[in-house]
């Protein structure tokens, strides 16, 4: 009786990756896109038969599955542009020298 109160029942699916049969669920949308592209390229553009179209789709899906096995973010995060920040310390130098600018303004005022 005391052993039952020590342990809590937990959902065994917590912390696991969702699956659709033996396949990971996060691969479903990329595989649909790969199948669509392979159909468009192989069957539509190059007029290949269904065996080649299916082979190209299977090759694309297998390649995507191998590349993203440890997480899609590991491969796709390499293509995100990061900002390039640079720190520079230099003295401020005005574009127009203030002494020359002031003397030109004074000479213009005197002429008028």
mmCIF file of N, CA and C in Angstrom:
data_model
loop_
_atom_site.group_PDB
_atom_site.id
_atom_site.type_symbol
_atom_site.label_atom_id
_atom_site.label_comp_id
_atom_site.label_asym_id
_atom_site.label_seq_id
_atom_site.Cartn_x
_atom_site.Cartn_y
_atom_site.Cartn_z
ATOM 1 N N UNK A 1 0.813 -1.182 0.000
ATOM 2 C CA UNK A 1 0.000 0.000 0.000
ATOM 3 C C UNK A 1 0.863 1.254 0.000
ATOM 4 N N UNK A 2 1.950 1.250 0.759
ATOM 5 C CA UNK A 2 2.827 2.408 0.829
ATOM 6 C C UNK A 2 3.585 2.619 -0.478
ATOM 7 N N UNK A 3 3.891 1.550 -1.197
ATOM 8 C CA UNK A 3 4.611 1.669 -2.464
ATOM 9 C C UNK A 3 3.790 2.423 -3.500
ATOM 10 N N UNK A 4 2.492 2.251 -3.468
ATOM 11 C CA UNK A 4 1.638 2.934 -4.433
ATOM 12 C C UNK A 4 1.634 4.442 -4.203
ATOM 13 N N UNK A 5 1.736 4.865 -2.976
ATOM 14 C CA UNK A 5 1.698 6.299 -2.689
ATOM 15 C C UNK A 5 3.037 6.978 -2.991
ATOM 16 N N UNK A 6 4.129 6.227 -3.057
ATOM 17 C CA UNK A 6 5.433 6.811 -3.338
ATOM 18 C C UNK A 6 5.577 7.240 -4.797
ATOM 19 N N UNK A 7 4.984 6.509 -5.684
ATOM 20 C CA UNK A 7 5.176 6.762 -7.105
ATOM 21 C C UNK A 7 3.927 7.370 -7.719
ATOM 22 N N UNK A 8 4.137 8.231 -8.667
ATOM 23 C CA UNK A 8 3.019 8.828 -9.395
ATOM 24 C C UNK A 8 2.962 8.233 -10.791
ATOM 25 N N UNK A 9 1.768 8.122 -11.294
ATOM 26 C CA UNK A 9 1.602 7.646 -12.663
ATOM 27 C C UNK A 9 1.852 8.811 -13.612
ATOM 28 N N UNK A 10 2.656 8.575 -14.617
ATOM 29 C CA UNK A 10 2.985 9.618 -15.588
ATOM 30 C C UNK A 10 2.679 9.098 -16.985
ATOM 31 N N UNK A 11 2.383 10.034 -17.858
ATOM 32 C CA UNK A 11 2.137 9.683 -19.251
ATOM 33 C C UNK A 11 3.468 9.286 -19.887
ATOM 34 N N UNK A 12 3.552 8.092 -20.435
ATOM 35 C CA UNK A 12 4.810 7.606 -21.002
ATOM 36 C C UNK A 12 5.182 8.327 -22.297
ATOM 37 N N UNK A 13 4.224 9.007 -22.906
ATOM 38 C CA UNK A 13 4.501 9.709 -24.157
ATOM 39 C C UNK A 13 5.147 11.075 -23.937
ATOM 40 N N UNK A 14 5.220 11.531 -22.686
ATOM 41 C CA UNK A 14 5.824 12.833 -22.411
ATOM 42 C C UNK A 14 7.312 12.810 -22.734
ATOM 43 N N UNK A 15 7.774 13.819 -23.455
ATOM 44 C CA UNK A 15 9.184 13.928 -23.797
ATOM 45 C C UNK A 15 9.598 13.132 -25.013
ATOM 46 N N UNK A 16 8.680 12.410 -25.612
ATOM 47 C CA UNK A 16 9.015 11.642 -26.808
ATOM 48 C C UNK A 16 8.570 12.383 -28.053
ATOM 49 N N UNK A 17 9.200 12.055 -29.162
ATOM 50 C CA UNK A 17 8.862 12.685 -30.431
ATOM 51 C C UNK A 17 7.608 12.032 -31.007
ATOM 52 N N UNK A 18 6.652 12.840 -31.501
ATOM 53 C CA UNK A 18 5.441 12.253 -32.076
ATOM 54 C C UNK A 18 5.757 11.501 -33.369
ATOM 55 N N UNK A 19 5.082 10.384 -33.556
ATOM 56 C CA UNK A 19 5.309 9.538 -34.730
ATOM 57 C C UNK A 19 4.007 9.267 -35.456
ATOM 58 N N UNK A 20 4.132 9.054 -36.751
ATOM 59 C CA UNK A 20 3.033 8.546 -37.568
ATOM 60 C C UNK A 20 3.504 7.180 -38.041
ATOM 61 N N UNK A 21 3.125 6.158 -37.310
ATOM 62 C CA UNK A 21 3.663 4.828 -37.567
ATOM 63 C C UNK A 21 5.136 4.828 -37.180
ATOM 64 N N UNK A 22 6.002 4.305 -38.037
ATOM 65 C CA UNK A 22 7.435 4.310 -37.712
ATOM 66 C C UNK A 22 8.146 5.609 -38.103
ATOM 67 N N UNK A 23 7.434 6.549 -38.700
ATOM 68 C CA UNK A 23 8.057 7.768 -39.219
ATOM 69 C C UNK A 23 7.828 8.948 -38.279
ATOM 70 N N UNK A 24 8.837 9.801 -38.117
ATOM 71 C CA UNK A 24 8.657 10.984 -37.272
ATOM 72 C C UNK A 24 7.648 11.952 -37.878
ATOM 73 N N UNK A 25 6.820 12.549 -37.049
ATOM 74 C CA UNK A 25 5.744 13.414 -37.537
ATOM 75 C C UNK A 25 6.267 14.726 -38.108
ATOM 76 N N UNK A 26 7.427 15.192 -37.639
ATOM 77 C CA UNK A 26 7.943 16.457 -38.154
ATOM 78 C C UNK A 26 8.513 16.330 -39.565
ATOM 79 N N UNK A 27 8.616 15.112 -40.077
ATOM 80 C CA UNK A 27 9.105 14.901 -41.440
ATOM 81 C C UNK A 27 7.983 14.928 -42.476
ATOM 82 N N UNK A 28 6.738 14.935 -42.031
ATOM 83 C CA UNK A 28 5.609 14.794 -42.947
ATOM 84 C C UNK A 28 5.526 15.935 -43.960
ATOM 85 N N UNK A 29 5.561 17.171 -43.515
ATOM 86 C CA UNK A 29 5.423 18.310 -44.434
ATOM 87 C C UNK A 29 6.607 18.406 -45.398
ATOM 88 N N UNK A 30 7.878 18.275 -44.934
ATOM 89 C CA UNK A 30 8.971 18.286 -45.912
ATOM 90 C C UNK A 30 8.874 17.153 -46.928
ATOM 91 N N UNK A 31 8.411 15.978 -46.503
ATOM 92 C CA UNK A 31 8.282 14.869 -47.440
ATOM 93 C C UNK A 31 7.212 15.141 -48.488
ATOM 94 N N UNK A 32 6.129 15.775 -48.089
ATOM 95 C CA UNK A 32 5.088 16.130 -49.066
ATOM 96 C C UNK A 32 5.652 17.116 -50.085
ATOM 97 N N UNK A 33 6.437 18.077 -49.619
ATOM 98 C CA UNK A 33 7.053 19.046 -50.532
ATOM 99 C C UNK A 33 8.042 18.356 -51.459
ATOM 100 N N UNK A 34 8.846 17.444 -50.926
ATOM 101 C CA UNK A 34 9.812 16.706 -51.745
ATOM 102 C C UNK A 34 9.093 15.855 -52.782
ATOM 103 N N UNK A 35 8.002 15.194 -52.390
ATOM 104 C CA UNK A 35 7.230 14.388 -53.352
ATOM 105 C C UNK A 35 6.636 15.266 -54.446
ATOM 106 N N UNK A 36 6.118 16.421 -54.074
ATOM 107 C CA UNK A 36 5.558 17.337 -55.065
ATOM 108 C C UNK A 36 6.605 17.838 -56.038
ATOM 109 N N UNK A 37 7.775 18.199 -55.520
ATOM 110 C CA UNK A 37 8.853 18.667 -56.400
ATOM 111 C C UNK A 37 9.363 17.553 -57.306
ATOM 112 N N UNK A 38 9.500 16.352 -56.766
ATOM 113 C CA UNK A 38 9.977 15.247 -57.600
ATOM 114 C C UNK A 38 8.950 14.890 -58.669
ATOM 115 N N UNK A 39 7.667 14.979 -58.337
ATOM 116 C CA UNK A 39 6.634 14.737 -59.345
ATOM 117 C C UNK A 39 6.699 15.792 -60.442
ATOM 118 N N UNK A 40 6.830 17.052 -60.030
ATOM 119 C CA UNK A 40 6.884 18.140 -61.013
ATOM 120 C C UNK A 40 8.121 18.016 -61.905
ATOM 121 N N UNK A 41 9.272 17.726 -61.303
ATOM 122 C CA UNK A 41 10.501 17.647 -62.090
ATOM 123 C C UNK A 41 10.574 16.376 -62.929
ATOM 124 N N UNK A 42 10.402 15.222 -62.285
ATOM 125 C CA UNK A 42 10.611 13.951 -62.979
ATOM 126 C C UNK A 42 9.474 13.621 -63.934
ATOM 127 N N UNK A 43 8.256 13.702 -63.463
ATOM 128 C CA UNK A 43 7.122 13.274 -64.289
ATOM 129 C C UNK A 43 6.630 14.395 -65.200
ATOM 130 N N UNK A 44 6.596 15.608 -64.685
ATOM 131 C CA UNK A 44 6.064 16.713 -65.476
ATOM 132 C C UNK A 44 7.068 17.310 -66.434
ATOM 133 N N UNK A 45 8.268 17.617 -65.952
ATOM 134 C CA UNK A 45 9.251 18.326 -66.766
ATOM 135 C C UNK A 45 10.056 17.386 -67.659
ATOM 136 N N UNK A 46 10.575 16.297 -67.085
ATOM 137 C CA UNK A 46 11.424 15.385 -67.849
ATOM 138 C C UNK A 46 10.673 14.209 -68.462
ATOM 139 N N UNK A 47 9.379 14.088 -68.201
ATOM 140 C CA UNK A 47 8.532 13.020 -68.763
ATOM 141 C C UNK A 47 9.070 11.621 -68.463
ATOM 142 N N UNK A 48 9.542 11.419 -67.227
ATOM 143 C CA UNK A 48 10.015 10.099 -66.820
ATOM 144 C C UNK A 48 8.834 9.275 -66.324
ATOM 145 N N UNK A 49 9.006 7.940 -66.294
ATOM 146 C CA UNK A 49 7.904 7.093 -65.837
ATOM 147 C C UNK A 49 7.796 7.131 -64.312
ATOM 148 N N UNK A 50 6.780 6.431 -63.786
ATOM 149 C CA UNK A 50 6.485 6.498 -62.357
ATOM 150 C C UNK A 50 7.555 5.841 -61.497
ATOM 151 N N UNK A 51 8.279 4.876 -62.053
ATOM 152 C CA UNK A 51 9.342 4.221 -61.282
ATOM 153 C C UNK A 51 10.434 5.235 -60.946
ATOM 154 N N UNK A 52 10.844 6.007 -61.947
ATOM 155 C CA UNK A 52 11.862 7.034 -61.721
ATOM 156 C C UNK A 52 11.343 8.145 -60.813
ATOM 157 N N UNK A 53 10.109 8.515 -60.997
ATOM 158 C CA UNK A 53 9.520 9.558 -60.150
ATOM 159 C C UNK A 53 9.493 9.113 -58.692
ATOM 160 N N UNK A 54 9.061 7.883 -58.453
ATOM 161 C CA UNK A 54 9.044 7.344 -57.090
ATOM 162 C C UNK A 54 10.442 7.181 -56.514
ATOM 163 N N UNK A 55 11.386 6.786 -57.358
ATOM 164 C CA UNK A 55 12.769 6.632 -56.894
ATOM 165 C C UNK A 55 13.372 7.970 -56.495
ATOM 166 N N UNK A 56 13.119 8.994 -57.295
ATOM 167 C CA UNK A 56 13.635 10.325 -56.976
ATOM 168 C C UNK A 56 12.987 10.852 -55.696
ATOM 169 N N UNK A 57 11.694 10.618 -55.537
ATOM 170 C CA UNK A 57 11.009 11.049 -54.314
ATOM 171 C C UNK A 57 11.561 10.305 -53.097
ATOM 172 N N UNK A 58 11.771 8.997 -53.214
ATOM 173 C CA UNK A 58 12.309 8.213 -52.100
ATOM 174 C C UNK A 58 13.729 8.659 -51.760
ATOM 175 N N UNK A 59 14.537 8.938 -52.777
ATOM 176 C CA UNK A 59 15.897 9.422 -52.551
ATOM 177 C C UNK A 59 15.873 10.771 -51.824
ATOM 178 N N UNK A 60 14.999 11.660 -52.251
ATOM 179 C CA UNK A 60 14.900 12.973 -51.611
ATOM 180 C C UNK A 60 14.435 12.871 -50.170
ATOM 181 N N UNK A 61 13.439 12.013 -49.920
ATOM 182 C CA UNK A 61 12.945 11.851 -48.551
ATOM 183 C C UNK A 61 14.004 11.220 -47.650
ATOM 184 N N UNK A 62 14.720 10.223 -48.164
ATOM 185 C CA UNK A 62 15.769 9.580 -47.366
ATOM 186 C C UNK A 62 16.901 10.555 -47.064
ATOM 187 N N UNK A 63 17.264 11.353 -48.050
ATOM 188 C CA UNK A 63 18.321 12.343 -47.836
ATOM 189 C C UNK A 63 17.905 13.358 -46.783
ATOM 190 N N UNK A 64 16.669 13.838 -46.875
ATOM 191 C CA UNK A 64 16.181 14.815 -45.889
ATOM 192 C C UNK A 64 16.131 14.201 -44.494
ATOM 193 N N UNK A 65 15.735 12.949 -44.402
ATOM 194 C CA UNK A 65 15.640 12.273 -43.114
ATOM 195 C C UNK A 65 17.024 12.106 -42.487
ATOM 196 N N UNK A 66 18.024 11.766 -43.303
ATOM 197 C CA UNK A 66 19.384 11.592 -42.791
ATOM 198 C C UNK A 66 19.973 12.930 -42.350
ATOM 199 N N UNK A 67 19.758 13.968 -43.162
ATOM 200 C CA UNK A 67 20.322 15.286 -42.841
ATOM 201 C C UNK A 67 19.712 15.846 -41.561
ATOM 202 N N UNK A 68 18.420 15.676 -41.373
ATOM 203 C CA UNK A 68 17.725 16.280 -40.230
ATOM 204 C C UNK A 68 17.447 15.282 -39.116
ATOM 205 N N UNK A 69 18.245 14.227 -39.006
ATOM 206 C CA UNK A 69 17.988 13.195 -38.000
ATOM 207 C C UNK A 69 18.097 13.736 -36.577
ATOM 208 N N UNK A 70 19.039 14.626 -36.321
ATOM 209 C CA UNK A 70 19.223 15.156 -34.966
ATOM 210 C C UNK A 70 18.435 16.421 -34.724
ATOM 211 N N UNK A 71 17.671 16.861 -35.673
ATOM 212 C CA UNK A 71 16.872 18.073 -35.523
ATOM 213 C C UNK A 71 17.026 18.960 -36.746
ATOM 214 N N UNK A 72 15.905 19.449 -37.231
ATOM 215 C CA UNK A 72 15.911 20.292 -38.422
ATOM 216 C C UNK A 72 16.678 21.580 -38.157
ATOM 217 N N UNK A 73 16.600 22.092 -36.948
ATOM 218 C CA UNK A 73 17.222 23.373 -36.627
ATOM 219 C C UNK A 73 18.728 23.328 -36.789
ATOM 220 N N UNK A 74 19.358 22.155 -36.618
ATOM 221 C CA UNK A 74 20.824 22.078 -36.720
ATOM 222 C C UNK A 74 21.310 22.357 -38.133
ATOM 223 N N UNK A 75 20.560 21.936 -39.142
ATOM 224 C CA UNK A 75 20.988 22.181 -40.522
ATOM 225 C C UNK A 75 20.436 23.500 -41.034
ATOM 226 N N UNK A 76 19.198 23.836 -40.690
ATOM 227 C CA UNK A 76 18.590 25.051 -41.226
ATOM 228 C C UNK A 76 19.077 26.312 -40.526
ATOM 229 N N UNK A 77 19.602 26.205 -39.309
ATOM 230 C CA UNK A 77 20.081 27.401 -38.614
ATOM 231 C C UNK A 77 21.372 27.938 -39.217
ATOM 232 N N UNK A 78 22.023 27.160 -40.057
ATOM 233 C CA UNK A 78 23.249 27.630 -40.705
ATOM 234 C C UNK A 78 22.966 28.656 -41.789
ATOM 235 N N UNK A 79 21.729 28.741 -42.247
ATOM 236 C CA UNK A 79 21.384 29.640 -43.338
ATOM 237 C C UNK A 79 20.760 30.945 -42.862
ATOM 238 N N UNK A 80 20.674 31.159 -41.558
ATOM 239 C CA UNK A 80 20.108 32.390 -41.025
ATOM 240 C C UNK A 80 21.204 33.446 -40.995
ATOM 241 N N UNK A 81 20.937 34.593 -41.591
ATOM 242 C CA UNK A 81 21.928 35.664 -41.615
ATOM 243 C C UNK A 81 22.015 36.317 -40.239
ATOM 244 N N UNK A 82 23.208 36.440 -39.736
ATOM 245 C CA UNK A 82 23.414 37.089 -38.447
ATOM 246 C C UNK A 82 23.931 38.505 -38.672
ATOM 247 N N UNK A 83 23.605 39.422 -37.788
ATOM 248 C CA UNK A 83 24.078 40.798 -37.972
ATOM 249 C C UNK A 83 25.586 40.896 -37.769
ATOM 250 N N UNK A 84 26.188 41.796 -38.500
ATOM 251 C CA UNK A 84 27.620 42.006 -38.407
ATOM 252 C C UNK A 84 27.857 43.334 -37.694
ATOM 253 N N UNK A 85 28.179 43.271 -36.416
ATOM 254 C CA UNK A 85 28.396 44.469 -35.617
ATOM 255 C C UNK A 85 29.887 44.697 -35.469
ATOM 256 N N UNK A 86 30.286 45.961 -35.595
ATOM 257 C CA UNK A 86 31.688 46.321 -35.446
ATOM 258 C C UNK A 86 31.795 47.533 -34.531
ATOM 259 N N UNK A 87 32.746 47.505 -33.629
ATOM 260 C CA UNK A 87 32.986 48.654 -32.759
ATOM 261 C C UNK A 87 34.265 49.336 -33.216
ATOM 262 N N UNK A 88 34.169 50.642 -33.387
ATOM 263 C CA UNK A 88 35.324 51.422 -33.814
ATOM 264 C C UNK A 88 35.449 52.616 -32.882
ATOM 265 N N UNK A 89 36.663 52.910 -32.469
ATOM 266 C CA UNK A 89 36.907 54.095 -31.655
ATOM 267 C C UNK A 89 37.800 55.029 -32.454
ATOM 268 N N UNK A 90 37.294 56.205 -32.710
ATOM 269 C CA UNK A 90 38.087 57.208 -33.412
ATOM 270 C C UNK A 90 37.620 58.588 -32.978
ATOM 271 N N UNK A 91 38.460 59.558 -33.190
ATOM 272 C CA UNK A 91 38.118 60.927 -32.838
ATOM 273 C C UNK A 91 37.141 61.483 -33.858
ATOM 274 N N UNK A 92 36.246 62.308 -33.370
ATOM 275 C CA UNK A 92 35.282 62.934 -34.264
ATOM 276 C C UNK A 92 35.969 64.054 -35.033
ATOM 277 N N UNK A 93 35.849 64.004 -36.340
ATOM 278 C CA UNK A 93 36.382 65.065 -37.192
ATOM 279 C C UNK A 93 35.246 65.550 -38.070
ATOM 280 N N UNK A 94 34.861 66.812 -37.910
ATOM 281 C CA UNK A 94 33.760 67.316 -38.731
ATOM 282 C C UNK A 94 34.153 67.354 -40.204
ATOM 283 N N UNK A 95 33.154 67.221 -41.060
ATOM 284 C CA UNK A 95 33.399 67.217 -42.497
ATOM 285 C C UNK A 95 33.917 68.580 -42.942
ATOM 286 N N UNK A 96 33.321 69.637 -42.435
ATOM 287 C CA UNK A 96 33.747 70.994 -42.758
ATOM 288 C C UNK A 96 34.425 71.565 -41.520
ATOM 289 N N UNK A 97 35.600 72.109 -41.713
ATOM 290 C CA UNK A 97 36.304 72.708 -40.591
ATOM 291 C C UNK A 97 35.516 73.918 -40.107
ATOM 292 N N UNK A 98 35.246 73.981 -38.821
ATOM 293 C CA UNK A 98 34.369 75.030 -38.290
ATOM 294 C C UNK A 98 34.983 76.422 -38.427
ATOM 295 N N UNK A 99 36.290 76.564 -38.323
ATOM 296 C CA UNK A 99 36.924 77.879 -38.448
ATOM 297 C C UNK A 99 36.766 78.413 -39.869
ATOM 298 N N UNK A 100 36.975 77.570 -40.849
ATOM 299 C CA UNK A 100 36.845 77.994 -42.244
ATOM 300 C C UNK A 100 35.388 78.306 -42.552
ATOM 301 N N UNK A 101 34.475 77.482 -42.063
ATOM 302 C CA UNK A 101 33.055 77.705 -42.321
ATOM 303 C C UNK A 101 32.590 79.007 -41.689
ATOM 304 N N UNK A 102 33.029 79.298 -40.465
ATOM 305 C CA UNK A 102 32.630 80.535 -39.789
ATOM 306 C C UNK A 102 33.190 81.760 -40.502
ATOM 307 N N UNK A 103 34.437 81.688 -40.958
ATOM 308 C CA UNK A 103 35.032 82.838 -41.642
ATOM 309 C C UNK A 103 34.344 83.093 -42.983
ATOM 310 N N UNK A 104 33.931 82.046 -43.682
ATOM 311 C CA UNK A 104 33.225 82.218 -44.959
ATOM 312 C C UNK A 104 31.856 82.838 -44.725
ATOM 313 N N UNK A 105 31.185 82.417 -43.661
ATOM 314 C CA UNK A 105 29.870 82.985 -43.362
ATOM 315 C C UNK A 105 29.998 84.456 -42.985
ATOM 316 N N UNK A 106 31.023 84.812 -42.233
ATOM 317 C CA UNK A 106 31.233 86.207 -41.839
ATOM 318 C C UNK A 106 31.563 87.073 -43.049
ATOM 319 N N UNK A 107 32.361 86.531 -43.962
ATOM 320 C CA UNK A 107 32.715 87.311 -45.155
ATOM 321 C C UNK A 107 31.494 87.516 -46.049
ATOM 322 N N UNK A 108 30.599 86.532 -46.110
ATOM 323 C CA UNK A 108 29.375 86.684 -46.904
ATOM 324 C C UNK A 108 28.472 87.736 -46.281
ATOM 325 N N UNK A 109 28.401 87.741 -44.974
ATOM 326 C CA UNK A 109 27.552 88.718 -44.280
ATOM 327 C C UNK A 109 28.097 90.131 -44.488
ATOM 328 N N UNK A 110 29.412 90.323 -44.451
ATOM 329 C CA UNK A 110 30.029 91.633 -44.622
ATOM 330 C C UNK A 110 29.808 92.161 -46.036
ATOM 331 N N UNK A 111 29.832 91.273 -47.033
ATOM 332 C CA UNK A 111 29.661 91.690 -48.423
ATOM 333 C C UNK A 111 28.247 92.165 -48.686
ATOM 334 N N UNK A 112 27.297 91.626 -48.009
ATOM 335 C CA UNK A 112 25.902 91.987 -48.239
ATOM 336 C C UNK A 112 25.641 93.273 -47.578
#
